[in-house]
XYZ file of C-alpha atoms in Angstrom:
657
model
C 83.800 124.634 83.233
C 85.738 121.623 85.725
C 85.883 124.017 88.791
C 88.736 122.740 90.926
C 87.356 122.617 94.879
C 89.788 123.729 98.304
C 88.541 122.285 101.553
C 84.839 123.624 102.621
C 84.563 124.940 99.098
C 80.963 124.068 97.151
C 79.584 123.612 93.759
C 75.644 123.645 92.102
C 75.142 120.771 90.447
C 74.087 121.072 87.237
C 72.766 116.746 87.639
C 71.627 114.486 89.264
C 72.966 111.448 87.712
C 76.400 111.598 88.309
C 79.729 109.795 88.880
C 82.609 110.489 91.940
C 85.373 108.769 90.733
C 89.010 108.392 93.585
C 91.776 107.930 93.118
C 94.448 107.162 95.349
C 98.380 105.717 95.852
C 97.286 102.235 97.377
C 94.453 100.803 97.388
C 91.139 101.629 99.802
C 87.457 101.213 100.987
C 85.050 103.232 99.133
C 81.806 104.550 101.015
C 78.616 107.217 101.908
C 76.209 107.580 103.964
C 72.929 109.082 103.749
C 71.757 111.198 105.839
C 68.729 113.499 106.552
C 68.661 117.342 107.200
C 71.125 118.014 110.182
C 73.149 114.927 108.524
C 72.364 111.858 110.607
C 72.773 108.644 109.314
C 69.202 107.215 110.844
C 71.583 103.445 110.317
C 73.144 100.486 109.165
C 70.653 101.125 106.484
C 71.547 104.555 105.125
C 75.496 103.044 104.203
C 77.162 101.937 100.862
C 79.557 100.202 101.975
C 81.780 96.968 100.479
C 80.106 94.767 103.168
C 76.458 96.141 101.229
C 76.984 98.205 97.894
C 73.899 99.236 97.251
C 71.182 101.192 98.284
C 68.490 102.943 96.462
C 70.228 105.462 94.062
C 73.551 105.031 94.766
C 75.366 102.323 94.603
C 79.450 101.359 95.341
C 82.271 98.984 94.833
C 82.911 95.870 97.020
C 86.343 95.586 97.338
C 89.140 98.133 98.226
C 91.040 99.642 94.908
C 93.061 102.578 94.238
C 90.932 103.157 91.821
C 87.543 103.302 92.703
C 84.022 104.257 90.267
C 80.752 105.376 92.355
C 77.500 105.547 90.502
C 74.406 108.096 92.029
C 71.496 109.087 90.762
C 70.074 111.990 92.808
C 66.282 111.586 91.812
C 66.317 107.795 92.786
C 66.952 108.131 96.726
C 64.675 108.451 99.214
C 63.097 111.581 99.838
C 64.294 112.439 103.779
C 67.657 112.419 101.904
C 69.497 116.129 101.698
C 73.036 114.918 102.140
C 75.319 111.925 100.560
C 78.714 112.087 102.039
C 81.661 109.833 100.844
C 84.164 108.149 102.732
C 87.950 106.978 102.339
C 89.877 104.666 104.789
C 91.946 102.661 103.705
C 92.149 98.672 104.639
C 93.017 97.194 108.097
C 95.258 94.898 107.702
C 96.004 94.306 104.765
C 99.786 94.882 104.577
C 99.703 97.707 103.618
C 100.337 102.275 104.314
C 98.534 102.171 107.545
C 97.566 106.459 107.237
C 96.714 108.481 104.479
C 99.462 110.618 104.864
C 102.084 107.686 103.765
C 100.309 107.533 100.231
C 100.219 110.199 97.261
C 96.997 112.539 98.227
C 93.390 110.478 97.101
C 91.948 112.546 93.873
C 88.260 113.099 94.336
C 86.150 113.391 90.761
C 81.892 114.813 89.927
C 81.497 113.639 86.836
C 78.459 113.190 84.104
C 78.793 110.311 82.522
C 79.569 110.471 79.736
C 82.891 110.963 82.069
C 82.903 115.042 82.062
C 84.173 116.415 85.222
C 82.397 119.489 86.959
C 84.521 119.115 90.516
C 87.362 117.816 91.624
C 88.521 117.411 94.649
C 92.626 116.343 96.081
C 92.436 116.043 100.228
C 95.907 117.062 100.994
C 97.444 117.498 104.531
C 96.740 114.479 105.255
C 98.817 113.058 107.622
C 98.203 110.449 110.472
C 94.203 110.353 109.121
C 92.730 106.318 107.968
C 89.895 107.890 107.401
C 88.424 110.704 105.212
C 85.531 112.261 105.092
C 85.859 113.517 100.986
C 83.368 115.279 100.092
C 79.055 115.571 100.803
C 76.132 115.735 98.381
C 73.357 118.013 99.823
C 70.720 119.408 98.860
C 70.056 123.142 100.085
C 66.886 124.919 99.245
C 65.178 122.516 95.970
C 68.986 122.483 95.104
C 72.102 119.881 94.716
C 75.230 121.458 95.710
C 78.859 119.533 95.961
C 81.600 120.054 99.200
C 85.295 119.332 99.881
C 85.168 118.140 103.211
C 88.776 116.755 104.268
C 87.251 115.036 107.407
C 90.823 113.504 108.810
C 89.876 110.506 111.641
C 92.999 109.111 113.293
C 90.749 107.011 114.617
C 89.818 105.013 111.543
C 86.422 104.632 109.764
C 84.829 103.520 113.648
C 85.821 106.884 114.718
C 83.792 108.392 111.341
C 81.327 106.666 111.005
C 80.228 108.343 115.243
C 80.795 111.437 114.134
C 77.593 110.907 111.875
C 75.817 109.861 114.193
C 75.619 105.534 113.527
C 75.104 103.800 116.241
C 77.981 100.584 117.208
C 79.663 102.403 115.130
C 82.652 100.206 115.838
C 81.202 96.491 114.916
C 79.651 98.197 111.695
C 83.420 99.548 110.870
C 85.041 96.081 112.077
C 82.554 94.316 109.801
C 82.872 96.468 106.258
C 86.877 95.399 107.025
C 86.298 91.698 107.167
C 84.098 91.895 103.765
C 86.785 94.379 102.675
C 89.622 91.041 103.897
C 87.624 88.554 101.420
C 87.372 90.831 98.807
C 90.746 91.158 98.803
C 91.566 87.830 99.119
C 89.602 86.569 96.112
C 90.714 88.892 94.133
C 93.644 88.687 91.038
C 95.927 91.988 91.920
C 96.277 93.852 89.258
C 99.636 94.400 87.011
C 103.140 96.573 88.285
C 102.051 100.073 89.024
C 101.801 102.067 86.149
C 104.485 105.427 84.724
C 102.879 107.897 82.107
C 104.999 106.336 79.751
C 104.200 103.333 78.876
C 99.589 103.376 77.419
C 98.754 99.838 76.074
C 98.040 100.751 73.080
C 95.045 100.025 70.979
C 95.163 100.319 67.270
C 91.893 101.742 65.890
C 90.235 101.641 68.559
C 88.175 104.349 69.460
C 87.539 107.597 72.439
C 86.942 104.860 75.996
C 83.940 105.049 76.851
C 83.054 105.613 80.579
C 83.380 103.696 82.677
C 80.760 101.319 83.228
C 77.944 101.609 86.645
C 74.561 100.055 87.907
C 73.186 103.146 87.029
C 74.237 103.693 83.716
C 71.902 103.261 81.215
C 74.582 104.134 78.322
C 76.424 101.282 76.849
C 79.696 100.587 75.635
C 80.705 103.711 72.574
C 83.628 101.929 71.086
C 85.890 97.915 71.604
C 87.825 100.431 73.797
C 88.484 100.327 77.608
C 87.391 102.811 80.839
C 91.072 104.280 81.174
C 91.591 105.153 84.962
C 94.274 107.372 85.583
C 97.180 106.442 84.916
C 98.301 105.585 89.281
C 100.274 102.869 91.050
C 98.394 100.345 92.085
C 99.822 96.807 93.823
C 101.980 93.961 92.589
C 100.122 91.433 90.661
C 102.131 89.014 92.614
C 100.262 90.053 96.384
C 98.960 92.491 97.745
C 101.600 94.385 99.068
C 101.239 98.534 97.603
C 103.660 100.204 94.738
C 105.500 103.380 95.144
C 102.622 106.400 95.839
C 103.208 108.566 92.854
C 101.328 111.525 92.791
C 97.461 111.620 91.647
C 96.648 112.709 88.598
C 92.842 112.906 86.943
C 91.537 110.632 85.605
C 91.331 110.358 81.254
C 93.924 109.139 80.464
C 94.973 106.039 79.651
C 95.774 102.692 80.400
C 99.355 102.104 81.411
C 101.457 99.129 81.685
C 104.818 100.308 82.244
C 107.255 97.974 83.897
C 107.021 99.722 87.128
C 111.558 99.404 87.529
C 112.265 101.001 85.189
C 113.626 104.581 84.537
C 112.953 105.603 81.270
C 110.326 104.499 78.617
C 110.142 101.472 76.526
C 110.502 101.408 73.682
C 107.668 101.416 71.719
C 105.290 98.809 71.148
C 105.931 96.363 68.197
C 104.568 98.173 63.756
C 101.032 98.144 63.560
C 99.127 95.764 61.149
C 98.457 97.102 57.825
C 95.360 100.178 58.330
C 92.367 98.906 58.286
C 89.376 101.466 56.288
C 88.330 104.020 58.612
C 85.833 103.617 60.349
C 86.646 100.001 60.958
C 89.172 98.842 63.732
C 92.722 97.440 62.540
C 93.612 93.934 62.572
C 95.086 92.725 65.887
C 99.222 92.184 66.647
C 100.488 90.236 68.499
C 102.584 92.397 71.482
C 100.284 94.930 71.405
C 101.382 97.185 73.800
C 104.034 98.926 75.484
C 107.142 96.760 77.329
C 111.300 95.920 77.319
C 110.844 92.959 75.636
C 108.430 90.401 73.492
C 107.411 88.659 76.860
C 106.850 92.118 79.075
C 104.384 93.806 75.741
C 102.900 90.010 75.775
C 102.299 90.614 79.191
C 100.781 93.859 79.130
C 98.685 93.051 76.392
C 96.300 90.156 77.625
C 96.440 92.153 81.011
C 94.660 94.803 78.828
C 92.533 92.319 77.015
C 91.202 90.999 80.226
C 90.034 95.053 81.822
C 88.829 94.974 78.382
C 86.860 92.658 79.232
C 85.642 93.969 82.608
C 84.758 96.786 81.679
C 83.019 95.982 78.277
C 80.913 93.132 80.883
C 80.096 95.531 83.350
C 78.299 98.761 80.800
C 76.373 95.458 79.459
C 74.848 94.473 82.977
C 74.663 98.353 84.135
C 73.035 98.747 80.075
C 70.435 95.776 81.678
C 69.643 97.000 85.064
C 69.007 100.496 84.166
C 66.235 98.785 81.562
C 64.777 96.404 84.001
C 65.254 99.120 86.494
C 63.276 102.030 84.178
C 60.983 99.763 83.038
C 60.104 98.867 87.100
C 59.204 102.576 87.502
C 56.844 103.206 83.730
C 54.449 100.166 85.675
C 54.543 102.066 89.025
C 54.611 104.887 87.338
C 50.941 103.515 84.375
C 49.721 100.931 86.719
C 49.353 104.704 90.373
C 46.748 106.716 87.462
C 43.504 105.031 88.316
C 42.636 105.774 84.769
C 45.791 103.714 83.466
C 42.924 100.462 84.344
C 39.824 101.596 81.757
C 40.274 99.633 79.267
C 43.775 99.319 77.197
C 45.286 101.705 78.096
C 47.478 99.718 81.458
C 47.689 96.978 79.115
C 49.509 99.890 76.731
C 52.053 100.801 78.908
C 53.335 97.215 79.772
C 53.808 96.522 76.407
C 56.662 100.267 75.518
C 58.074 99.481 78.832
C 58.587 96.192 77.458
C 59.886 96.789 74.498
C 61.029 99.596 76.128
C 62.946 97.825 77.757
C 64.085 95.729 75.223
C 65.021 98.072 73.555
C 67.777 98.701 75.735
C 68.474 95.692 76.175
C 69.729 94.569 73.029
C 71.180 97.936 72.592
C 73.633 97.215 75.320
C 74.273 93.054 74.023
C 74.942 95.198 70.594
C 77.620 96.874 72.039
C 79.251 94.359 74.337
C 79.236 91.647 70.726
C 80.538 94.159 69.340
C 83.414 94.635 72.303
C 84.209 90.188 72.367
C 84.453 90.329 68.313
C 87.686 92.491 68.461
C 89.040 90.488 72.229
C 88.761 87.212 70.274
C 90.037 88.594 66.973
C 92.819 89.607 69.437
C 92.962 85.824 71.525
C 93.419 84.370 68.554
C 96.335 85.810 67.411
C 98.271 86.463 70.673
C 97.452 82.686 71.738
C 100.308 81.506 69.196
C 102.275 83.734 70.280
C 102.966 84.137 74.019
C 105.930 81.119 75.768
C 105.984 79.459 77.708
C 105.638 80.807 81.030
C 102.457 82.252 80.051
C 101.312 79.372 77.698
C 99.458 76.509 78.650
C 100.256 72.856 77.597
C 98.624 72.670 74.327
C 101.171 74.741 72.875
C 103.186 73.101 70.504
C 105.730 76.565 71.881
C 106.193 73.920 75.521
C 107.156 70.335 72.147
C 110.485 72.576 71.470
C 110.866 72.731 75.340
C 114.837 74.328 76.029
C 115.800 75.163 80.515
C 115.203 79.499 80.341
C 118.611 81.255 80.776
C 116.254 83.830 83.288
C 113.421 83.416 85.371
C 110.649 85.452 83.239
C 107.888 87.406 84.021
C 104.861 85.340 85.244
C 103.663 82.337 84.638
C 100.058 81.113 83.558
C 98.330 79.406 86.757
C 95.444 79.823 84.354
C 92.242 80.891 82.059
C 89.647 83.150 83.237
C 85.935 83.146 82.077
C 82.458 85.000 82.842
C 78.800 83.636 81.840
C 77.725 86.794 78.841
C 81.535 84.763 77.085
C 82.346 81.528 77.633
C 84.452 81.001 75.276
C 86.371 84.050 75.677
C 89.658 82.803 77.885
C 92.032 85.070 79.698
C 95.569 83.791 80.588
C 95.418 84.192 84.934
C 98.742 85.901 84.970
C 100.263 85.402 88.593
C 104.410 88.141 88.492
C 107.524 85.801 88.958
C 109.028 85.581 91.639
C 105.396 85.089 93.650
C 104.588 87.223 95.551
C 101.881 85.731 97.650
C 101.747 81.166 98.361
C 98.705 79.370 96.941
C 95.627 76.924 97.679
C 95.059 74.819 95.792
C 90.625 74.340 97.471
C 90.347 70.472 97.298
C 87.077 71.548 99.415
C 83.657 70.738 97.844
C 82.947 73.403 96.406
C 79.779 75.392 95.569
C 80.901 75.010 91.558
C 78.499 72.474 89.633
C 81.681 70.359 88.466
C 82.747 69.716 92.110
C 79.153 68.523 93.933
C 79.824 65.651 90.709
C 82.129 64.324 91.712
C 83.263 62.388 95.211
C 85.442 63.071 97.735
C 88.512 60.695 97.074
C 88.609 61.958 93.626
C 88.466 64.810 93.540
C 90.927 65.708 96.452
C 94.015 63.600 93.366
C 92.507 66.011 91.399
C 93.725 69.080 93.961
C 97.454 67.350 93.734
C 97.265 66.907 90.285
C 97.134 69.778 90.045
C 99.727 71.429 92.132
C 101.808 68.549 90.847
C 101.100 70.644 87.519
C 101.871 74.215 88.689
C 104.939 73.493 90.044
C 106.598 71.708 86.814
C 106.127 75.192 85.705
C 107.432 76.468 87.857
C 110.532 74.201 87.852
C 110.045 74.467 83.994
C 110.654 78.075 83.667
C 113.354 79.196 86.368
C 116.975 78.486 85.470
C 118.349 75.706 86.116
C 119.071 75.434 90.303
C 117.627 78.499 91.328
C 114.270 76.852 92.358
C 114.205 73.866 94.409
C 110.555 72.345 95.712
C 110.109 70.108 98.861
C 107.375 67.685 99.530
C 105.492 67.878 102.646
C 102.241 64.660 102.429
C 101.927 63.187 106.290
C 99.773 59.930 105.124
C 101.281 59.619 102.230
C 98.437 59.968 100.405
C 99.712 62.106 97.226
C 102.089 59.298 96.035
C 100.505 59.156 92.346
C 100.790 62.378 91.655
C 104.101 63.234 93.089
C 105.523 60.799 90.924
C 106.196 62.912 87.926
C 108.249 64.762 90.203
C 109.919 61.722 91.650
C 110.376 60.221 89.539
C 111.827 63.113 87.168
C 114.472 63.567 90.612
C 114.078 66.806 90.547
C 112.566 67.900 93.366
C 114.983 68.687 96.514
C 114.341 66.096 98.652
C 111.712 62.725 98.900
C 108.757 64.047 100.223
C 108.619 63.286 103.859
C 105.594 61.836 105.042
C 104.977 60.836 109.469
C 104.789 64.054 112.091
C 109.044 64.687 112.418
C 108.509 64.826 108.394
C 106.801 67.577 108.722
C 108.785 69.157 111.447
C 112.402 68.576 110.182
C 110.594 70.496 106.024
C 109.543 72.937 107.973
C 112.273 73.419 110.972
C 115.232 74.300 107.467
C 112.337 76.499 106.002
C 111.752 78.003 109.139
C 115.336 78.675 109.290
C 116.457 79.872 105.871
C 113.366 82.928 105.780
C 115.854 84.026 109.431
C 118.708 83.298 108.339
C 117.805 85.709 104.952
C 115.983 87.963 107.159
C 118.726 88.412 109.698
C 120.561 88.975 106.675
C 119.331 91.568 104.515
C 118.678 93.838 107.747
C 122.124 93.238 108.303
C 123.547 94.384 105.303
C 125.459 91.304 105.414
C 124.296 88.782 103.030
C 127.500 87.789 101.539
C 127.919 86.349 105.509
C 125.713 83.401 104.933
C 126.947 80.207 105.769
C 128.571 77.674 102.742
C 125.794 75.558 103.568
C 122.809 77.030 102.483
C 120.015 77.782 99.024
C 120.186 81.080 98.322
C 117.349 80.054 95.453
C 113.701 80.011 95.695
C 111.780 77.492 97.321
C 108.251 75.917 96.901
C 106.961 73.452 99.830
C 104.346 71.574 98.361
C 101.988 70.949 101.209
C 99.128 67.744 101.280
C 96.143 67.358 103.475
C 96.672 70.054 105.845
C 96.394 70.188 109.481
C 97.441 65.889 109.210
C 99.983 65.623 110.502
C 100.810 68.861 111.929
C 100.744 69.887 115.444
C 100.572 73.350 116.773
C 104.414 73.780 116.243
C 103.686 73.376 113.028
C 101.162 74.901 112.693
C 102.547 78.477 113.590
C 106.237 77.607 111.349
C 103.299 77.394 108.529
C 101.881 79.957 108.718
C 105.526 82.298 109.192
C 106.840 80.452 105.991
C 103.157 82.192 104.301
C 103.369 85.965 106.212
C 107.340 86.524 106.263
C 108.635 83.386 103.267
C 107.792 85.389 100.369
C 110.358 87.941 101.068
C 112.794 86.216 100.621
C 111.925 83.765 98.501
C 109.930 80.953 100.389
C 106.168 80.136 99.279
C 103.717 77.976 99.496
C 101.297 75.394 97.563
C 99.339 74.908 99.932
C 96.330 71.566 99.117
C 94.308 71.340 101.326
C 90.212 71.341 102.390
C 89.272 74.007 104.611
C 87.054 72.058 107.018
C 89.893 69.313 107.900
C 90.715 72.226 109.843
C 88.405 73.985 111.103
C 88.792 72.677 115.006
C 91.839 75.414 114.631
C 88.448 78.025 114.056
C 89.878 81.559 113.223
C 93.425 81.223 114.105
C 94.118 80.197 110.719
C 91.684 82.693 108.727
C 94.967 85.009 107.902
C 97.106 81.861 105.880
C 94.065 81.081 104.129
C 93.878 84.785 103.198
C 96.827 85.301 102.223
C 96.640 82.845 99.963
C 96.086 82.683 96.480
C 92.332 79.916 96.471
C 92.421 78.417 93.145
C 90.547 75.517 92.389
C 90.901 71.647 90.577
C 88.125 71.950 88.364
C 85.865 74.714 86.874
C 84.659 77.158 89.458
C 83.397 80.782 90.139
C 85.172 82.620 92.309
C 87.556 84.803 92.088
C 87.277 88.811 91.788
C 88.691 91.015 89.056
C 91.318 94.134 90.431
C 88.632 96.428 88.704
C 85.263 95.898 88.824
C 84.534 92.805 90.777
C 82.619 90.542 88.522
C 82.700 86.688 89.622
C 85.075 84.744 87.160
C 85.375 81.833 86.161
C 88.511 80.006 87.269
C 89.877 77.135 84.635
C 92.820 75.018 85.801
C 94.803 74.504 82.981
C 94.701 70.712 82.045
C 97.456 68.502 80.235
C 96.314 67.349 77.208
C 95.114 63.834 76.770
C 97.485 61.130 76.054
C 100.307 63.576 75.559
C 103.719 63.167 77.924
C 104.914 66.728 78.330
C 104.930 66.972 81.307
C 107.267 63.755 82.033
C 108.896 65.313 78.938
C 109.673 68.902 79.899
C 110.764 67.730 83.202
C 113.333 65.581 82.167
C 115.023 68.505 80.487
C 114.590 70.350 83.756
C 116.159 67.403 85.919
C 119.216 66.803 83.202
C 119.715 70.555 82.869
C 119.776 70.806 87.084
C 123.159 67.232 86.176
C 124.441 68.858 83.695
C 124.975 72.621 85.208
C 122.827 74.513 84.028
C 123.610 73.461 80.302
């Protein structure tokens, strides 16, 4: 029976291998400290946080998220540890809430590895605090217990760490927040906030398996994903937080309902014919809830993304556990002098390795079952995708017509993991964009980039930006999306040719310092005017010559041609533009702007970084895997890009018809 704790109450723990599940109405930082009998933390090596997520017997999340699962093995903790304290803090500078009073009350549950709740605690009564000690696990007379704490700190993480005796707490807190900022910058934002209506339907799926951790030896029990509680998260288009919703305990189904629907959406399309008992039903395109087929497909793709992330995490956890268990068994066997006589030591090594191989094999079998189901689902989903979600090779582009309304999202590439390189998940970003895009033209750590000349890589980066701009032009109604270009040295002329020839640009690419200044001044003025009109509630008073449609600014070869004023204006557009329909698509090598130092760090973090070649720099929002991003390439010899742009230009000339 679950113990529902209140502040100060404790409960005996019946087992030592645990999960601590955290749910909040907004992304939070989760960490833990190890303390001695007096609760003193003796150094940074006793603290697990996103920048250093693993300690013996303890693992925390690598990034800020609305949902966390911390793995704890009390038997594996150092003998001098008598207390494990779980800490929560709000990210600094992420654009989200700055006090816990502005979000839903965090919910914390201590569970077994099978997901069974042992004790829960809802942290109510928080207000100005930006960090809180949620609960602590402590050992008394050889027995481990959990105590609900709920102690908040208005001065944040630094004050909380200092209260536990950590030396240089402010410096450590700053380094933790810096690690969180880096994680948020590379993380793909999850789908919009969830509501209790609109669960993702998984025909034929069994009971959801518990969430993986590196201390969990159990492979996933079925192809179904682990099911976090239905709490809101950041918008899929950017890092802004969704509206808070009451926290609820984990274990419910995953929910992908549209955030702005007040009523339950229609049911998903009819399921495929029933399969034989014990086997999953054939996958169906649109096997999720939504008000339209496009919305169902969007939700289904995000469900596949999460399924693959969690299934792979469970596999990696099982492999890590098998290796750790083998090492422990070998240490125990070889520490006994009797094992060195005769063949006892050799037999112990063989037995430990055999057990490791057995556990690894079972984990791989479970992963392969999940991958088979996901591959079958991808095979039926891909042909059914609308143009905004489809790759350039999809036949839907050959029947392209300019749409009458903006779609929910846009595909900007594919993602895959090394365990299943052939299984590609479309990377969808919500429209309108809430975060600019940076196409990195620098030499990254990827093998593909290392094999290219610098000029070739820069040219490919600009071509990638052009294809993304073309996709955005194609999925917006005629006249509702304009593209401006800054190309100070004219180095992107070749790549920009399809946009220039088709006549879809708002004007000729701006060159030289004068062109840079003119375009930036024009877009900055638009942002200022729209913001003032919104604040004054006088949107109808905007100048008649002001284009109120969405605007995209392509910047090539930054910071060439930019003076300090232009750099400040660009940063302003990156920060303020998305909220009023002005978006950045930058092609740049960060090394070229190194002279600006940390001044530009907020700019790079505000943009979603993608690459013109395959690179494993993006992280998922659930378990933080490093996913390989693949840009969308045009089929060899295809003229689909020119054909699509020609139809966009024709629709503009004909007033949208």
